[in-house]
C-alpha positions as protocol buffer text, in pm:
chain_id: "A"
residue {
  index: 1
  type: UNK
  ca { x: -4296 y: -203 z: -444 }
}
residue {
  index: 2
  type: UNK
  ca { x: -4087 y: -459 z: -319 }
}
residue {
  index: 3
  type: UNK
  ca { x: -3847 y: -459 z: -654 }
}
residue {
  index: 4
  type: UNK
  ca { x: -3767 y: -80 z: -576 }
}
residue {
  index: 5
  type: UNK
  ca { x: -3553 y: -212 z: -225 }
}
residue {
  index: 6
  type: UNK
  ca { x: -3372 y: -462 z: -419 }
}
residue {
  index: 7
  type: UNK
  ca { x: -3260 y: -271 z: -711 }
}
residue {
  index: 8
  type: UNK
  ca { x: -3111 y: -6 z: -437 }
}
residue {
  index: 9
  type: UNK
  ca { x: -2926 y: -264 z: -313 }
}
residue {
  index: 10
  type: UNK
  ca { x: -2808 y: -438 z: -622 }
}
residue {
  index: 11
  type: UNK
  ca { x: -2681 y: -70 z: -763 }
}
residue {
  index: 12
  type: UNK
  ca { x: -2526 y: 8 z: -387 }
}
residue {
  index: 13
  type: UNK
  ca { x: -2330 y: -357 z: -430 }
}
residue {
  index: 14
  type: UNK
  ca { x: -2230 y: -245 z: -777 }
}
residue {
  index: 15
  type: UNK
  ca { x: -2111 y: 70 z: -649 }
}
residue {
  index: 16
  type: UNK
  ca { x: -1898 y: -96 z: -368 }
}
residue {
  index: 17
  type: UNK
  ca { x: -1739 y: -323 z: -609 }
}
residue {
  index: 18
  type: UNK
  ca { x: -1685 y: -70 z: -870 }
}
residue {
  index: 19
  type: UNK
  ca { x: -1469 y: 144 z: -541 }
}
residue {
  index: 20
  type: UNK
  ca { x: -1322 y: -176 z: -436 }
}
residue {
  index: 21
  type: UNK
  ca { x: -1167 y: -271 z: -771 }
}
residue {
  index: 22
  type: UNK
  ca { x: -1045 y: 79 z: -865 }
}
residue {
  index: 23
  type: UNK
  ca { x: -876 y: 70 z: -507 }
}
residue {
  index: 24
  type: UNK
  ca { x: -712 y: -250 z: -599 }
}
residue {
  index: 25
  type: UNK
  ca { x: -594 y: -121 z: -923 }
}
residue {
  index: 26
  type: UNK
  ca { x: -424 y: 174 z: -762 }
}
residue {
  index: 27
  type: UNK
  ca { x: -183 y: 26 z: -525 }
}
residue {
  index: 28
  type: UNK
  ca { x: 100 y: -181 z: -713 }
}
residue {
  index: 29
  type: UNK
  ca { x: 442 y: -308 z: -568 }
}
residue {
  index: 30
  type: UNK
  ca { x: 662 y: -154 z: -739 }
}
residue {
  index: 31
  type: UNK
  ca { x: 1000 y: -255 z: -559 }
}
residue {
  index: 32
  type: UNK
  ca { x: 1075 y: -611 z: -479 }
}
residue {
  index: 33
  type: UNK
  ca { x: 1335 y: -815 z: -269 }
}
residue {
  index: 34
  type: UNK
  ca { x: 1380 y: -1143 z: -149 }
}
residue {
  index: 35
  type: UNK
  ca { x: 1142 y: -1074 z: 134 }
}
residue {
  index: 36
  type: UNK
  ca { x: 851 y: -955 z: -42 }
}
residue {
  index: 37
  type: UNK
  ca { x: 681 y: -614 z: -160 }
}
residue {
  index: 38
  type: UNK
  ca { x: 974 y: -307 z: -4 }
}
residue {
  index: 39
  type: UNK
  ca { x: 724 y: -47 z: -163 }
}
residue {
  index: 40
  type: UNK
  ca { x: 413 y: 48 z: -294 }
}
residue {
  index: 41
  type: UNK
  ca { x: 299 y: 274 z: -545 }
}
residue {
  index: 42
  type: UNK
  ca { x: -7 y: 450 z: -678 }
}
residue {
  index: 43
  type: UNK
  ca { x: -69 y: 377 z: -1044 }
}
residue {
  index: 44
  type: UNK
  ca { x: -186 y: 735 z: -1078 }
}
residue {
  index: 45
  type: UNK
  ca { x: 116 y: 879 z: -1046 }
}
residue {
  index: 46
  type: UNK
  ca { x: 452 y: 908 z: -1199 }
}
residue {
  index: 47
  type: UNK
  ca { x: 748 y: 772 z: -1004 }
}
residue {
  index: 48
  type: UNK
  ca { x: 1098 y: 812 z: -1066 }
}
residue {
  index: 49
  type: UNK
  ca { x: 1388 y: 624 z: -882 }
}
residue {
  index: 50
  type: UNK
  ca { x: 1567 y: 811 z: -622 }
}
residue {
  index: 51
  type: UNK
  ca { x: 1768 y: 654 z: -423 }
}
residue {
  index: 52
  type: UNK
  ca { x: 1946 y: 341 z: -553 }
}
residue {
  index: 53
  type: UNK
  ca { x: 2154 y: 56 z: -373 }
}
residue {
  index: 54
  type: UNK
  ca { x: 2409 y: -184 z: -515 }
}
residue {
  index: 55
  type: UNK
  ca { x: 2117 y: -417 z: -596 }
}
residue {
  index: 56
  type: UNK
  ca { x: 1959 y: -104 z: -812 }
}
residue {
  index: 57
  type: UNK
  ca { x: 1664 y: 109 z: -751 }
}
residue {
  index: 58
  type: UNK
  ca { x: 1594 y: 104 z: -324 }
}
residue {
  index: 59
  type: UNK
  ca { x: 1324 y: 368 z: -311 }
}
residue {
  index: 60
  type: UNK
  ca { x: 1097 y: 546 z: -574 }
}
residue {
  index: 61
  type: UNK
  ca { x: 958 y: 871 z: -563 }
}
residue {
  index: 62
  type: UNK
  ca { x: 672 y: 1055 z: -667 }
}
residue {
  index: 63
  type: UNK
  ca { x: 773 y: 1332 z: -931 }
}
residue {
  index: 64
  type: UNK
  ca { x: 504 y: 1555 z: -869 }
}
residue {
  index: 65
  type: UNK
  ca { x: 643 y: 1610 z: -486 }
}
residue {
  index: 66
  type: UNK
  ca { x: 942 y: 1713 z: -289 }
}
residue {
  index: 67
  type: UNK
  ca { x: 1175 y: 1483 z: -127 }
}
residue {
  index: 68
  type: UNK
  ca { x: 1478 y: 1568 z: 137 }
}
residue {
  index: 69
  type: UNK
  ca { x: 1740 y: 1295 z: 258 }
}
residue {
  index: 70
  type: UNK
  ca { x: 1575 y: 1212 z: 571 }
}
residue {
  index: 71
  type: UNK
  ca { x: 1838 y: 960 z: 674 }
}
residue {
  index: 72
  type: UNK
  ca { x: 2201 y: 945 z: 565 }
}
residue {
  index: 73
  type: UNK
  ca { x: 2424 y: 649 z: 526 }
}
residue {
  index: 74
  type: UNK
  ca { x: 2794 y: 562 z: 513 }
}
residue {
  index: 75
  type: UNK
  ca { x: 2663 y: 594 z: 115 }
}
residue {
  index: 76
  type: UNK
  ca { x: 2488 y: 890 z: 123 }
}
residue {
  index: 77
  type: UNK
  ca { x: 2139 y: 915 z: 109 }
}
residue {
  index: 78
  type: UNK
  ca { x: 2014 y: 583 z: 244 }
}
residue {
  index: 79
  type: UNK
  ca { x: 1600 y: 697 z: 224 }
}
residue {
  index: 80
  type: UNK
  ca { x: 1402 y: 1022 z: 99 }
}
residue {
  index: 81
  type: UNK
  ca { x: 1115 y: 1194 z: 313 }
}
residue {
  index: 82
  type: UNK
  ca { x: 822 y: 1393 z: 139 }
}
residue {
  index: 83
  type: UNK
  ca { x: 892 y: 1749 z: 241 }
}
residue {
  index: 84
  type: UNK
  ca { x: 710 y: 1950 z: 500 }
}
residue {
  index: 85
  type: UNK
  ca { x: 646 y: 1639 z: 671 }
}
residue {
  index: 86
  type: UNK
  ca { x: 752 y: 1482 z: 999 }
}
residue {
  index: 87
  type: UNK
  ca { x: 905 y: 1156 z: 1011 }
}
residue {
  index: 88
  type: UNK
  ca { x: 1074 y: 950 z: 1313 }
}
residue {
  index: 89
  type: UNK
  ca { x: 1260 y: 656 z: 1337 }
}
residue {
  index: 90
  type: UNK
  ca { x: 1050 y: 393 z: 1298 }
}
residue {
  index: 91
  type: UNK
  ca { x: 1325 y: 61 z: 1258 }
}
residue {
  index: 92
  type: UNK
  ca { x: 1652 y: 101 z: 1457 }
}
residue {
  index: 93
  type: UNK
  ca { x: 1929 y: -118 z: 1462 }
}
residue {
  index: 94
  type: UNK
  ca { x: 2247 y: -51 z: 1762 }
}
residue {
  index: 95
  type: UNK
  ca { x: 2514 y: -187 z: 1470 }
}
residue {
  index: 96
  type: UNK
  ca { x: 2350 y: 19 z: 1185 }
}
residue {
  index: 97
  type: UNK
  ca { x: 2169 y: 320 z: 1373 }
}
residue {
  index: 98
  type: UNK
  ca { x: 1829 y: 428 z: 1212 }
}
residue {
  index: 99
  type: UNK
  ca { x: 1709 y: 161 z: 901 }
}
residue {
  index: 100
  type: UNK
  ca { x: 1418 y: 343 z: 829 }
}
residue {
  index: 101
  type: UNK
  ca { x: 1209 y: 647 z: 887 }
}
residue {
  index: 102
  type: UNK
  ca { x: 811 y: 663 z: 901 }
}
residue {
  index: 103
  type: UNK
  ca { x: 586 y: 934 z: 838 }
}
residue {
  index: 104
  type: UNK
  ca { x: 435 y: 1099 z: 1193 }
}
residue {
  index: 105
  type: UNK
  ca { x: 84 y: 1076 z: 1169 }
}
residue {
  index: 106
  type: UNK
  ca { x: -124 y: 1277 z: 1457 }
}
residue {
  index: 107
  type: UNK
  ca { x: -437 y: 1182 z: 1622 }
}
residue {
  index: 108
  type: UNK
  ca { x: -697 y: 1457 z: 1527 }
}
residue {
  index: 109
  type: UNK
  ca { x: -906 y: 1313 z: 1785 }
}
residue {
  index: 110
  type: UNK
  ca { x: -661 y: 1336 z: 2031 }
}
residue {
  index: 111
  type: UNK
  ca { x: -570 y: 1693 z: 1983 }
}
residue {
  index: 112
  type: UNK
  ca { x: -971 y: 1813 z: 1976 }
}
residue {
  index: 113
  type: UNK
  ca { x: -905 y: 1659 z: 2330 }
}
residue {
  index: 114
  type: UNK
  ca { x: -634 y: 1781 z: 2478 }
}
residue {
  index: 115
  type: UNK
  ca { x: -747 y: 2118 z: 2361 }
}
């Protein structure tokens, strides 16, 4: 009886490690600068550069969704939003203006409140 408790557990361990490692596998940086990682991406999905700097590529996006210029630049398009999104300014600079925009994300627990 008492080997039926520990084989649960060693199968629920293997499970968590099996979810952690594919987790780890998923996220890779896939644009670097001096400072460290700019941007992740998912392995599962297909990126494509699209917007690009004197340096080279300064933001990739995922081809299977739709991007708008969120924020322009002196440039052009200094940074791409996922359509049908919200996004604020998230890094602002008084020289430079907005830097960079960030995804609104909404409190569902919040709104269940307020309504």
């Amino acid at each position: 009886m008492a080997k039926l408790p520990a084989i649960a557990c060693l199968v629920f361990g293997l499970v968590l490690l099996a979810n952690a490692s594919r987790d780890i596998e998923g996220i890779y940086c896939c644009i670097k600068n001096f400072q460290g990682c700019v941007q992740e991406c998912d392995s599962n999905a297909e990126y494509e550069c699209c917007v690009k700097n004197g340096y080279g590529c300064h933001q990739m996006c995922d081809k299977s969704k739709d991007y708008v210029c969120c924020r322009e630049n002196k440039f052009g398009c200094g940074q791409r939003c996922e359509s049908g999104h919200e996004y604020y300014c998230c890094k602002y600079n008084k020289i430079a203006g907005c830097l960079n925009m960030c995804p609104k994300v909404t409190n569902n627990l919040m709104l269940e409140q307020v309504v």
